[in-house]
Coordinates of C-alpha atoms in Angstrom, one line a residue:
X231 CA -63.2 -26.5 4.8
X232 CA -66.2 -24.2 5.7
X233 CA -69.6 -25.6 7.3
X234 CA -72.5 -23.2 6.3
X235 CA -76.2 -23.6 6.4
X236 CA -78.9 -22.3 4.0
X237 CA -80.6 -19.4 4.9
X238 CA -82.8 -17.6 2.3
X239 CA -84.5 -14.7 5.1
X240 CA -81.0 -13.9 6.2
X241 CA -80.5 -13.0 2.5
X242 CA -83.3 -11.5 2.6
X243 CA -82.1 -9.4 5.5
X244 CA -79.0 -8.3 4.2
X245 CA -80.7 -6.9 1.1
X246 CA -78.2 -5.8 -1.7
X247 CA -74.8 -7.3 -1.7
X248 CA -72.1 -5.1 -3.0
X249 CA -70.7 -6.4 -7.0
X250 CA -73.9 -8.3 -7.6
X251 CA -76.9 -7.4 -8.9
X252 CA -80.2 -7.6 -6.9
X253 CA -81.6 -9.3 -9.8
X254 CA -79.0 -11.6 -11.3
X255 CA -78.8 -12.7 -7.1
X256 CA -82.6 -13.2 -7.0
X257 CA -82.8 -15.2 -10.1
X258 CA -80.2 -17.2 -8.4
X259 CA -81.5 -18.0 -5.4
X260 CA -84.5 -19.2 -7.0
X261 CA -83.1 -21.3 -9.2
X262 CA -80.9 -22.7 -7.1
X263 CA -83.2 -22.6 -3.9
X264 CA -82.1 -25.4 -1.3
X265 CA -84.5 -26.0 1.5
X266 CA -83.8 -23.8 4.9
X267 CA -81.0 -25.1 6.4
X268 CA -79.2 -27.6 4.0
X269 CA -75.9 -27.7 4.9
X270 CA -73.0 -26.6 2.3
X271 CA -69.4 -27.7 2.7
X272 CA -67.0 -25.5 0.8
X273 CA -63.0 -25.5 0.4
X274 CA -60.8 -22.4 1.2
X275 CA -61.5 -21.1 -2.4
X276 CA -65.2 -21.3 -1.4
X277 CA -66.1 -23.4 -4.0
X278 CA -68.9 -26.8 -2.7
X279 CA -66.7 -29.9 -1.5
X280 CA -67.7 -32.6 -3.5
X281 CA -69.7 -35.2 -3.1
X282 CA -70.7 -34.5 0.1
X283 CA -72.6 -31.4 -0.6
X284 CA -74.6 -32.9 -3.7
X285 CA -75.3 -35.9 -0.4
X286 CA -76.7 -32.5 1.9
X287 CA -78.6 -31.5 -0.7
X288 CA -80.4 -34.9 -1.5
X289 CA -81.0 -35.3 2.1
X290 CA -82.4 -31.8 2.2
X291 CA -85.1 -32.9 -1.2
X292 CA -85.9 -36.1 0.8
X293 CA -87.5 -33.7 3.4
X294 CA -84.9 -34.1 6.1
X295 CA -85.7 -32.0 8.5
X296 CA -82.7 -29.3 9.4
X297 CA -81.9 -30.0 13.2
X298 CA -80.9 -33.9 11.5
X299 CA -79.1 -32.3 8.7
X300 CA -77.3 -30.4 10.9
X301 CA -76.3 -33.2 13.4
X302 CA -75.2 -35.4 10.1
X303 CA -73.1 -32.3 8.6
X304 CA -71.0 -32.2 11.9
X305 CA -70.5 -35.6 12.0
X306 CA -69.4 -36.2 8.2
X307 CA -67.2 -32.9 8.9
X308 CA -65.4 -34.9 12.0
X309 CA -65.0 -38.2 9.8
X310 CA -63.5 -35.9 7.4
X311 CA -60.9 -34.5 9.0
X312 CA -59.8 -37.6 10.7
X313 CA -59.3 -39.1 7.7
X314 CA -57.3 -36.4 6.5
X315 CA -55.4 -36.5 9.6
X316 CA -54.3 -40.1 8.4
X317 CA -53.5 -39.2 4.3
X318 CA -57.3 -40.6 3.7
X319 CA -60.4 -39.9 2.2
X320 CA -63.8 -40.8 1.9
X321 CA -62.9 -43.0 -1.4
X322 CA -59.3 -44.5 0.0
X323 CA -61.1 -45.4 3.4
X324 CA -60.6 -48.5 5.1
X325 CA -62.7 -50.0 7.2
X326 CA -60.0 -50.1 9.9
X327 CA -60.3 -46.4 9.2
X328 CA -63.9 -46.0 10.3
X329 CA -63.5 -48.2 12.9
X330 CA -60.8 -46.4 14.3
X331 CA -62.9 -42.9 13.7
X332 CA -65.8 -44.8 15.7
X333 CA -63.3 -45.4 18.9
X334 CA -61.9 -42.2 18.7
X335 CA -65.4 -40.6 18.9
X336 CA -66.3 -43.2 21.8
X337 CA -62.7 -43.5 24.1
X338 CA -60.3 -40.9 23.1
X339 CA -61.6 -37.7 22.0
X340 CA -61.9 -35.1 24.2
X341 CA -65.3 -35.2 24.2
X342 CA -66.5 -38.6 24.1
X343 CA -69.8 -40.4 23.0
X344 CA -72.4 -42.8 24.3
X345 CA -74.0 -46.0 22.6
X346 CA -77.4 -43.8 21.7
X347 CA -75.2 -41.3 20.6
X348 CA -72.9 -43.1 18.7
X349 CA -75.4 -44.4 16.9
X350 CA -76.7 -40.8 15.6
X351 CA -73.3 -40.4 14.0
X352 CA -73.5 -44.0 12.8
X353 CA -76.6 -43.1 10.8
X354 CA -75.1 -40.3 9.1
X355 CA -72.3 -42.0 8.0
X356 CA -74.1 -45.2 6.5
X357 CA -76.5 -42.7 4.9
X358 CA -73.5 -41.0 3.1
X359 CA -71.8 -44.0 1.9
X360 CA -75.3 -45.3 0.5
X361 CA -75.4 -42.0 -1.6
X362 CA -71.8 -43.1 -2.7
X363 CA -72.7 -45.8 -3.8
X364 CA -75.5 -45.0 -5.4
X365 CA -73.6 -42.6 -7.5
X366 CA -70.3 -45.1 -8.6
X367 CA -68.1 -42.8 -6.6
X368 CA -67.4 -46.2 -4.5
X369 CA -68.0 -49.7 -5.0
X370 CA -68.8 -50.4 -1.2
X371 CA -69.2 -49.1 2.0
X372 CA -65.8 -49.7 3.3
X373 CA -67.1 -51.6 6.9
X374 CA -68.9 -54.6 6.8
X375 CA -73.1 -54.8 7.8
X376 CA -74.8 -58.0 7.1
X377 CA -72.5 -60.8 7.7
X378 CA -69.8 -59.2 9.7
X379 CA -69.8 -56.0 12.7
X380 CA -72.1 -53.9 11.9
X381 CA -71.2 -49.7 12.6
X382 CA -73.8 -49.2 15.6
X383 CA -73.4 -49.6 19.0
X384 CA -75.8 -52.4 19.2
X385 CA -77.3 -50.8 21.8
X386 CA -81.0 -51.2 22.1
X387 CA -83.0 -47.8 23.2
X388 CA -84.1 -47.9 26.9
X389 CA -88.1 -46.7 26.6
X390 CA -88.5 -45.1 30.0
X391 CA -92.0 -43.7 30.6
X392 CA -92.4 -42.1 33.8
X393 CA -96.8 -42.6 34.6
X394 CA -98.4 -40.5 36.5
X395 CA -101.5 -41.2 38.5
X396 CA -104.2 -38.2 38.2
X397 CA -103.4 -36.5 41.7
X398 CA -99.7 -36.7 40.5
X399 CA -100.8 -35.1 37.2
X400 CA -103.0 -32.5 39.0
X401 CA -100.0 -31.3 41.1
X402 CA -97.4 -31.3 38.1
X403 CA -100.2 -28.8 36.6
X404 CA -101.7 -26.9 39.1
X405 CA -98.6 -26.1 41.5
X406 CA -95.8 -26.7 39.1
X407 CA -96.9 -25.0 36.1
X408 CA -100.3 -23.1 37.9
X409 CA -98.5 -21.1 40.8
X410 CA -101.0 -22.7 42.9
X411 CA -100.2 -24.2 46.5
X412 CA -101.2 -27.9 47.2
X413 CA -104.2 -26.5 49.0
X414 CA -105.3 -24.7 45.5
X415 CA -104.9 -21.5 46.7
X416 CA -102.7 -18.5 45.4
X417 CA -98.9 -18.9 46.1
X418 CA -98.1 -15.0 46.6
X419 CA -94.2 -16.1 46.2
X420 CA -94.9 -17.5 42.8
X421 CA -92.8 -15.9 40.5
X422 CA -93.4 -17.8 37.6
X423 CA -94.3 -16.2 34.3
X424 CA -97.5 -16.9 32.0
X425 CA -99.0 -19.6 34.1
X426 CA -102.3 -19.7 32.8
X427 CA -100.5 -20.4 29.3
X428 CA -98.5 -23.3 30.8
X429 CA -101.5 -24.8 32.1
X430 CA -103.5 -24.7 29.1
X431 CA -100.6 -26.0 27.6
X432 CA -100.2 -29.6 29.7
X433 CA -103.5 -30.0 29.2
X434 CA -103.4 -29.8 26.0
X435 CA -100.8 -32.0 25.4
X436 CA -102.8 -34.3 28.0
X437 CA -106.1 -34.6 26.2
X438 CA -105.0 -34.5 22.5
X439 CA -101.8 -37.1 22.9
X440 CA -100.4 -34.9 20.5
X441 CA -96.1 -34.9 20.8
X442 CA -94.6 -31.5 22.1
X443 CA -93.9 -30.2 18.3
X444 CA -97.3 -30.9 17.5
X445 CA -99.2 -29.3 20.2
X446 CA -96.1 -26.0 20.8
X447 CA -96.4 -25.5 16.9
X448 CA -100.2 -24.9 17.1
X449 CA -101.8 -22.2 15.0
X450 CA -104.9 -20.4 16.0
X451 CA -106.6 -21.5 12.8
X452 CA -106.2 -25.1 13.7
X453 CA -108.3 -24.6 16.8
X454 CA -110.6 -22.2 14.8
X455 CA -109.8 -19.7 17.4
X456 CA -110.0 -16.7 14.8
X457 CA -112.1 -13.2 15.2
X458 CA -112.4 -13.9 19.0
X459 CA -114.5 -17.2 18.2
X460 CA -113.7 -20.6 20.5
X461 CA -115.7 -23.7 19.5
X462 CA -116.2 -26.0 21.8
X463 CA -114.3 -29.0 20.2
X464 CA -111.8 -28.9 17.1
X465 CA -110.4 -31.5 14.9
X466 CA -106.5 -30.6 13.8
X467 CA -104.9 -31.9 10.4
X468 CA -101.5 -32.7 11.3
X469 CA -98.8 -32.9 8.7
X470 CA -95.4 -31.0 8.6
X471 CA -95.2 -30.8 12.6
X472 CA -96.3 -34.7 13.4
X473 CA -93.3 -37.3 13.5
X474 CA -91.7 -38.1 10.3
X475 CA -94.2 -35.7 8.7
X476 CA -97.2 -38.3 8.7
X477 CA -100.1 -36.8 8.4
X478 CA -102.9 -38.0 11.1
X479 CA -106.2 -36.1 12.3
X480 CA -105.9 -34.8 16.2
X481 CA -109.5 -34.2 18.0
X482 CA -109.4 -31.4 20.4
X483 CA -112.0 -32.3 23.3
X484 CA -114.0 -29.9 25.3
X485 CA -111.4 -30.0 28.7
X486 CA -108.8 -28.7 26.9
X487 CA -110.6 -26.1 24.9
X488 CA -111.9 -24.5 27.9
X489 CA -108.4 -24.5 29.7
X490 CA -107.4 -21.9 27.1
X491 CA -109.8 -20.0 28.2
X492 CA -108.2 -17.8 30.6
X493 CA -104.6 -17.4 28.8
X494 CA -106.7 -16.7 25.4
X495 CA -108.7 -13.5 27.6
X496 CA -106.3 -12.5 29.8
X497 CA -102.6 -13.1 29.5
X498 CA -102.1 -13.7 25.0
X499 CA -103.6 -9.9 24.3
X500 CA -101.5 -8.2 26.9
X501 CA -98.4 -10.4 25.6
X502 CA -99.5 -9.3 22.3
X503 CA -100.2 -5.6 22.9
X504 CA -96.3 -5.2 24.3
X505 CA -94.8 -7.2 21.5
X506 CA -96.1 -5.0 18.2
X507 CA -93.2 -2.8 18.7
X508 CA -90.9 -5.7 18.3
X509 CA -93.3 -7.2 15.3
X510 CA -93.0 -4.2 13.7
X511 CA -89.0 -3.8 13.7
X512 CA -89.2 -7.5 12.3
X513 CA -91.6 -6.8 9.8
X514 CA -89.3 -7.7 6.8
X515 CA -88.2 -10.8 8.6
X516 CA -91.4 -12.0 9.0
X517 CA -94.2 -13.7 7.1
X518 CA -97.1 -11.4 7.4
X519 CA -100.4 -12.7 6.4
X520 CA -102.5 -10.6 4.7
X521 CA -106.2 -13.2 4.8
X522 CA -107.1 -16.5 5.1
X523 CA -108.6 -18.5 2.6
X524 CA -110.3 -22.0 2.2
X525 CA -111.9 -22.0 5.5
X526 CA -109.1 -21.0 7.4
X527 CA -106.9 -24.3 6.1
X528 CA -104.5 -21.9 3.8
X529 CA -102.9 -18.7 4.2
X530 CA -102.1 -15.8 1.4
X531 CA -99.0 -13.5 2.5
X532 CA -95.9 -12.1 2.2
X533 CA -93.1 -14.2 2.2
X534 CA -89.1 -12.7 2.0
X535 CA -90.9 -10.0 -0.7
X536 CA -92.8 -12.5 -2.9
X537 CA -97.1 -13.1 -1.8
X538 CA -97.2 -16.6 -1.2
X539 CA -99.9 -18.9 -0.4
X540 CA -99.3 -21.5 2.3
X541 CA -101.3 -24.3 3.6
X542 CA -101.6 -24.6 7.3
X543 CA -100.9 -27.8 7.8
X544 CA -97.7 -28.2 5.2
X545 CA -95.9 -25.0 7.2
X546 CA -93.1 -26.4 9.2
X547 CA -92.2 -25.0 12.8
X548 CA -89.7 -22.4 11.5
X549 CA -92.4 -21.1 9.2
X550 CA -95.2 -21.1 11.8
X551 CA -92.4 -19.1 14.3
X552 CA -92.8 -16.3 12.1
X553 CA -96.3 -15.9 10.9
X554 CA -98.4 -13.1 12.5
X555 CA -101.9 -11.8 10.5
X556 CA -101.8 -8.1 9.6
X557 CA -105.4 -6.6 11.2
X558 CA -104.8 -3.2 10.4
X559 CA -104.4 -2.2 13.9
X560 CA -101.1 -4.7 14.6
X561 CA -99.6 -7.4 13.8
X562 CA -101.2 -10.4 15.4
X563 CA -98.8 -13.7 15.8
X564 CA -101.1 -16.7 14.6
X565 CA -99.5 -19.1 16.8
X566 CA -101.3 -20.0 19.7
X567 CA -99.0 -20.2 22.6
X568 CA -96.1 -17.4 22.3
X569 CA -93.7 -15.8 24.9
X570 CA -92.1 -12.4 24.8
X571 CA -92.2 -10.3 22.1
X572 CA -94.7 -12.0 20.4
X573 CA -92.6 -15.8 19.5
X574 CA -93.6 -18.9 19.5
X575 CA -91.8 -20.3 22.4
X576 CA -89.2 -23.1 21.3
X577 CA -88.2 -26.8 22.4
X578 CA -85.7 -25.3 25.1
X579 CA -88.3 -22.4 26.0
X580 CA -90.4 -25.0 26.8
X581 CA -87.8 -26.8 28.8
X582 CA -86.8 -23.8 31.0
X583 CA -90.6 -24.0 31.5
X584 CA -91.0 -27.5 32.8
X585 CA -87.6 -27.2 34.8
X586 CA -89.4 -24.3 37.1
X587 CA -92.3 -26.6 37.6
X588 CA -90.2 -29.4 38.5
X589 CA -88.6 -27.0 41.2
X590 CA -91.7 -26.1 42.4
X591 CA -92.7 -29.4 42.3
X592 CA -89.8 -30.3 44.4
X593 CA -90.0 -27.4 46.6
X594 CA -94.0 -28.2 48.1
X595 CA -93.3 -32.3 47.8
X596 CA -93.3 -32.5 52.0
X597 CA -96.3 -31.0 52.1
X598 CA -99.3 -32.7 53.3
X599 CA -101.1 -32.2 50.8
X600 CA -98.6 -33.2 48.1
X601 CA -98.5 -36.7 46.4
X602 CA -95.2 -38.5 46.1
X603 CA -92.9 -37.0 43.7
X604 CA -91.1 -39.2 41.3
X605 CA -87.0 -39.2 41.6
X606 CA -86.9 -37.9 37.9
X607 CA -88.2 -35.0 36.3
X608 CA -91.0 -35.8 33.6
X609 CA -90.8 -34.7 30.4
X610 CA -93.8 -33.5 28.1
X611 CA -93.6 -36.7 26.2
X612 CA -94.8 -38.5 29.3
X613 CA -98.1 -37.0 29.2
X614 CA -99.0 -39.4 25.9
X615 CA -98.9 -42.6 27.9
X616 CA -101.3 -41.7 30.5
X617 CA -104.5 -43.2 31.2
X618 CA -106.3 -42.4 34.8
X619 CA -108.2 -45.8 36.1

C-alpha cells in the first residue's frame, strides 16, 4: 500500500502529463477535487484501498485540517499493517488485536509512544471505526468504551503555563528577541536576524491574546496596513486560522500597532525588495492577487490558472503562505510578518526564532541587570495567560 496526499498546485506545477489530456485531467480534478492534503491509500495496482480512503475523504469534508489528517493516515497505515502481519483486517479484528497494536506502539516498537501521544493515535482509530460503523461495514468497534477499558491512555493533559512578570517579559523581548543588552543598549555581537520583526511580533501576540497561528497567519489587510496607511487600532475577524476554525473578533490596541512600526519602515521593504526575484520564479505557484474588494475583507486573483475570489478571513494558513498583491512594480507578499524570500515564516521558523532568544536569554541571565530566568524555555502560547499587577 501507497500513502499519498492531495495536492492540486503540484498538479498544477507539473502542467501536462504525458497519455492524458490537459482537459479530460482538468475536468477531473474538479470534479473530483479533495481538499489540500486528504490523504489517499492505494494498493500496488494503484487503485484507493477501501474503506479507509472514502474515511480520509469524509474527514477531509468535515474540515479536518491536514497536519491531523496526516497524523491519523500514519497511524491507520501502522494499525494496518500489524494486523496484516497477524492474517487480520480491519473487519476480522479483535479487540485483543487492538490491544495488542496499542502495546506494541507503547512497549515494543522501536520507537515507542507516550500516554499524550498514544492518545493521538487513539483518536484516529476510534474516529475510523465510527465511520465503519456508520457505513454497515462492521457492527462494532471491536474494543470495549463505556462499560469496559476504554482505548486511551487515561492520562489527563498536564496544563503547564510558565507566567511571566513584566520585567521577565521585557527581557524575553527586548534582549532575546530585540538584540538589545539588559542595559537597553545595542549588543554589537547580536547576530540575530529581523529583530525588529520578532519584537513586533511578541507583542503582538502579547496584546491581542491571539494563539501563534492566529497572530503568524496575519494579513496586511486585517490590520488595514494597505497603500502605506497604519491606523492606530484595528479590529481582526478571525475564522479559518483561530482554533477549531471558530470564528471570534480580535482588537488590535494601540501598543502593538505602533511596535510594527519600525519592521513595517525599515526591515519588510528591504526583505521584500530582495525576494521579487524569487516571487517571480514562483509566479505560477503562487496566488497572485490582482485587487481587493469589499473593503479590503475579500480578495480577487489568480488561483492554479482559474481568477478566484477569496475572503480573507475563510483563507487558511497554506493559502495565506502564498498570497502576494501584484502592484505593477512587484509582487508584494500580503502577509504581514515574512522571512526570506518573501514567505510567511512557519510554526518551526518561528521556533528556531524563539530558541535564539532563549539562548540569548540564557547567555545575559548573570547579569545584573537581568531578572531570574525560568528553568524552561517559554513558548509563544504562554504569552495568552499573562496579566501584569
Amino acid at each position: 500500500m501507497r500513502l499519498y496526499f492531495a495536492n492540486h498546485r503540484a498538479v498544477w506545477r507539473v502542467g501536462d502529463v504525458a497519455g492524458v489530456d490537459r482537459s479530460l485531467l482538468a475536468g477531473a480534478l474538479e470534479r473530483y477535487r479533495l481538499p489540500a492534503g486528504t490523504p489517499v491509500l492505494l494498493d500496488e495496482a494503484m487503485r484507493p484501498v477501501e474503506p479507509v480512503s472514502s474515511w480520509f475523504r469524509s474527514l477531509a469534508l468535515a474540515r479536518r485540517d491536514a497536519k491531523s489528517m496526516r497524523a491519523y493516515a500514519y497511524t491507520v497505515l501502522m494499525l494496518l499493517g500489524f494486523l496484516l502481519a497477524r492474517g487480520a483486517d480491519l473487519r476480522s479484528a479483535t479487540e485483543m488485536d487492538i490491544l495488542q497494536f496499542r502495546q506494541w506502539r507503547r512497549a515494543d516498537a522501536e520507537d515507542t509512544l507516550g500516554g499524550t501521544t498514544w492518545d493521538r493515535d487513539a483518536a484516529a482509530i476510534v474516529s475510523l471505526y465510527k465511520h465503519l460503523v456508520r457505513i454497515g461495514y462492521v457492527r462494532a468497534s471491536p474494543w470495549r468504551s463505556s462499560q469496559g477499558e476504554s482505548l486511551g491512555s487515561g492520562f489527563s493533559t498536564d496544563v503547564r503555563v510558565r507566567h511571566l512578570e513584566l520585567e521577565q517579559y521585557l527581557f524575553f523581548r527586548d534582549v532575546g528577541f530585540g538584540g538589545l543588552t539588559p542595559e537597553s543598549e545595542l549588543d554589537e555581537t547580536f547576530g540575530g536576524w529581523r529583530p525588529h520583526r520578532n519584537r513586533a511580533a511578541v507583542e503582538l501576540a502579547l496584546l491581542t491574546g491571539m494563539r501563534a497561528q492566529e497572530w503568524s497567519t496575519l494579513l496586511l489587510p486585517e490590520l488595514g496596513l494597505m497603500a502605506g496607511h497604519r491606523p492606530q487600532t484595528a479590529d481582526v475577524d478571525l475564522a479559518a486560522c483561530a482554533k477549531q476554525k471558530r470564528p471570534r473578533s480580535v482588537y488590535v490596541p494601540v501598543g502593538a500597532m505602533e511596535l510594527l512600526d519600525p519592521y513595517l519602515m525599515i526591515e519588510r521593504p528591504e526583505i521584500v525588495a530582495k525576494a521579487q526575484r524569487t516571487l517571480r520564479r514562483r509566479h505560477r505557484d503562487l496566488f497572485v492577487v490582482q485587487r481587493l474588494e469589499a473593503d479590503d475583507t475579500k480578495v480577487r486573483g489568480v488561483l492554479e490558472g482559474r481568477t478566484v475570489t477569496r475572503s480573507i478571513k475563510d483563507m487558511a494558513p497554506d493559502l495565506r503562505r502564498i498570497t502576494v498583491l501584484e502592484t505593477g512594480g512587484g509582487l508584494e507578499p500580503l502577509a504581514l510578518f515574512i522571512g526570506q524570500g518573501g514567505k510567511m515564516l512557519t510554526a518551526s521558523g518561528w521556533d528556531r526564532v524563539r530558541w535564539r532568544a532563549w539562548d540569548r536569554l540564557k547567555a545575559w541571565s548573570a547579569h545584573q541587570n537581568a531578572p531570574q530566568v525560568p528553568r524552561r524555555c517559554w513558548v509563544y502560547h504562554d504569552l495568552r495567560h499573562i496579566v501584569f499587577a
